[in-house]
CSV table of C-alpha atoms in Angstrom, one decimal:
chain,number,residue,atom,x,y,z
D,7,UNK,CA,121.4,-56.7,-31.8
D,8,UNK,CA,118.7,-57.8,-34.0
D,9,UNK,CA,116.0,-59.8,-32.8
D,10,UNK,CA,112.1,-60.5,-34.5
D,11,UNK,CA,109.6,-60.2,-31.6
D,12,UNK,CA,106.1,-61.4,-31.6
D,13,UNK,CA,104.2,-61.1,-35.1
D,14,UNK,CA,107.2,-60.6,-36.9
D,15,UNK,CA,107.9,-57.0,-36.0
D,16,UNK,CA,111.2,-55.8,-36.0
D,17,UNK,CA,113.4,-54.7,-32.7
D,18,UNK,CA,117.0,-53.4,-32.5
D,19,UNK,CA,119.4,-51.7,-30.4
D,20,UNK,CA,122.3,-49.4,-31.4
D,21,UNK,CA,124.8,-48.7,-28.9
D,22,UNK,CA,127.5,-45.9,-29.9
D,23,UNK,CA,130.6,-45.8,-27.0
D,24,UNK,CA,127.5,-46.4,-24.6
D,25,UNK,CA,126.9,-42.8,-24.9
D,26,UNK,CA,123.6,-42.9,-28.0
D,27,UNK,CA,121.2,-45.9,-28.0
D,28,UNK,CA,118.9,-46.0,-30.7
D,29,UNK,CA,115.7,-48.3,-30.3
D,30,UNK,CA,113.7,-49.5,-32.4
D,31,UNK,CA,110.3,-51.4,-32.1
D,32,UNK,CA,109.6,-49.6,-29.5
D,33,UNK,CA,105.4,-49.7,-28.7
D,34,UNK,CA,105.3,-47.6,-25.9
D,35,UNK,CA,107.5,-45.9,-22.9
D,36,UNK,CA,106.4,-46.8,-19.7
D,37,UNK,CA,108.5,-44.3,-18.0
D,38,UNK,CA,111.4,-42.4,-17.6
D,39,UNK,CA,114.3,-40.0,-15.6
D,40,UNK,CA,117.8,-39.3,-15.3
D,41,UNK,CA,119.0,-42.6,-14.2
D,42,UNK,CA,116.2,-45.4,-15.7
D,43,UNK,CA,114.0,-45.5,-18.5
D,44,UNK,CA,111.9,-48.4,-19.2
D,45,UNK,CA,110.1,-49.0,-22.7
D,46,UNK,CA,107.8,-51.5,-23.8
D,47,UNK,CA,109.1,-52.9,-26.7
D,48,UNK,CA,108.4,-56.0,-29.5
D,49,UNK,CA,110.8,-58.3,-27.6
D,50,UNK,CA,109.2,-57.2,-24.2
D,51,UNK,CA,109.8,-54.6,-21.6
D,52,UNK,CA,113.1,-53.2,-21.9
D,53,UNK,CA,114.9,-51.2,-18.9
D,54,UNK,CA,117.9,-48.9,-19.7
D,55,UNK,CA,119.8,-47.8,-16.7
D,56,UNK,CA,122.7,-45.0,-16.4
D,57,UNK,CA,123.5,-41.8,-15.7
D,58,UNK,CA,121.9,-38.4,-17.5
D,59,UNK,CA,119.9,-40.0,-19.4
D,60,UNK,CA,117.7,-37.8,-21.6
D,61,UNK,CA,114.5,-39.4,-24.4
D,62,UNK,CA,116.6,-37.5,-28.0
D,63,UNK,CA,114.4,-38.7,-30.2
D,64,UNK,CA,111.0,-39.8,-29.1
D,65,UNK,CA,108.8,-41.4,-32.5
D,66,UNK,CA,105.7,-43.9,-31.0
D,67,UNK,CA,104.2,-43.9,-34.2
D,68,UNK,CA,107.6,-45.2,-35.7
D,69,UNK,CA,108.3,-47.2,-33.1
D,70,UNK,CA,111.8,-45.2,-32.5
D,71,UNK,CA,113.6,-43.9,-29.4
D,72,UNK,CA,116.7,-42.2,-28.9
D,73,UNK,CA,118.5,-42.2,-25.8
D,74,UNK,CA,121.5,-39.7,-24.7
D,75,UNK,CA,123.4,-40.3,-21.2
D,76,UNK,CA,125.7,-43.0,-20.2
D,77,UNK,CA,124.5,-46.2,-20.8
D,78,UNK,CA,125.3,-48.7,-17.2
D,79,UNK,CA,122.6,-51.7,-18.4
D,80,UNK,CA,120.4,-53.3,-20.8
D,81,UNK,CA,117.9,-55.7,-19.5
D,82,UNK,CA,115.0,-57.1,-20.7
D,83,UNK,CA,111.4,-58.4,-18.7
D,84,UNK,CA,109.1,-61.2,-19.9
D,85,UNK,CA,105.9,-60.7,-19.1
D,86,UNK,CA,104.2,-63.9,-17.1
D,87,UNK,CA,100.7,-65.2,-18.6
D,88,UNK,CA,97.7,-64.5,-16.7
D,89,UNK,CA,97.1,-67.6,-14.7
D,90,UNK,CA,93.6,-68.8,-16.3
D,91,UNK,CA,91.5,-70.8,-13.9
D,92,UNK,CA,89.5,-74.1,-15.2
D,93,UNK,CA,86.4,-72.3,-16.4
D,94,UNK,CA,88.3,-69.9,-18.6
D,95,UNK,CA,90.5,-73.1,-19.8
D,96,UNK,CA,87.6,-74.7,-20.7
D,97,UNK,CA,85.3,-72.4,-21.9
D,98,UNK,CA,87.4,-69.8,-22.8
């Protein structure tokens, strides 16, 4: 899956027999365990769910994760706005 996120950065996921997932455009992990881990990535926050799940490969400044476990889901979160009120719309 290949998909340009905001500013033109580059975000993929690899999936081998849903055992290896390799990330990319990855800009920060928000947390992690066994069952969930949950990265913030070009395309938005990204949420990985199985079972033994263990961070392989861990590169921020490359913007590259590697998972190991088995891989149940693959979801991603849009983050809302922040609501503005009228003074910032207007002046802001």
């Amino acid at each position: 899956m290949n998909e340009k996120g905001n500013g033109g950065a580059r975000h993929t996921l690899s999936l081998l027999t849903r055992e290896k997932a390799e990330i990319t455009g990855v800009v920060e992990v928000e947390s992690f365990d066994e069952e969930t881990v949950v990265l913030k990535t070009d395309c938005g926050e990204m949420t990985v769910e199985g079972r033994g799940l263990h961070v392989g490969t861990l590169d921020i400044e490359r913007g590259v994760v590697v998972l190991d476990g088995r891989v149940n889901a693959v979801y991603y979160t849009d983050v809302a706005p922040k609501r503005q009120g009228l003074r910032a719309k207007l002046f802001g």
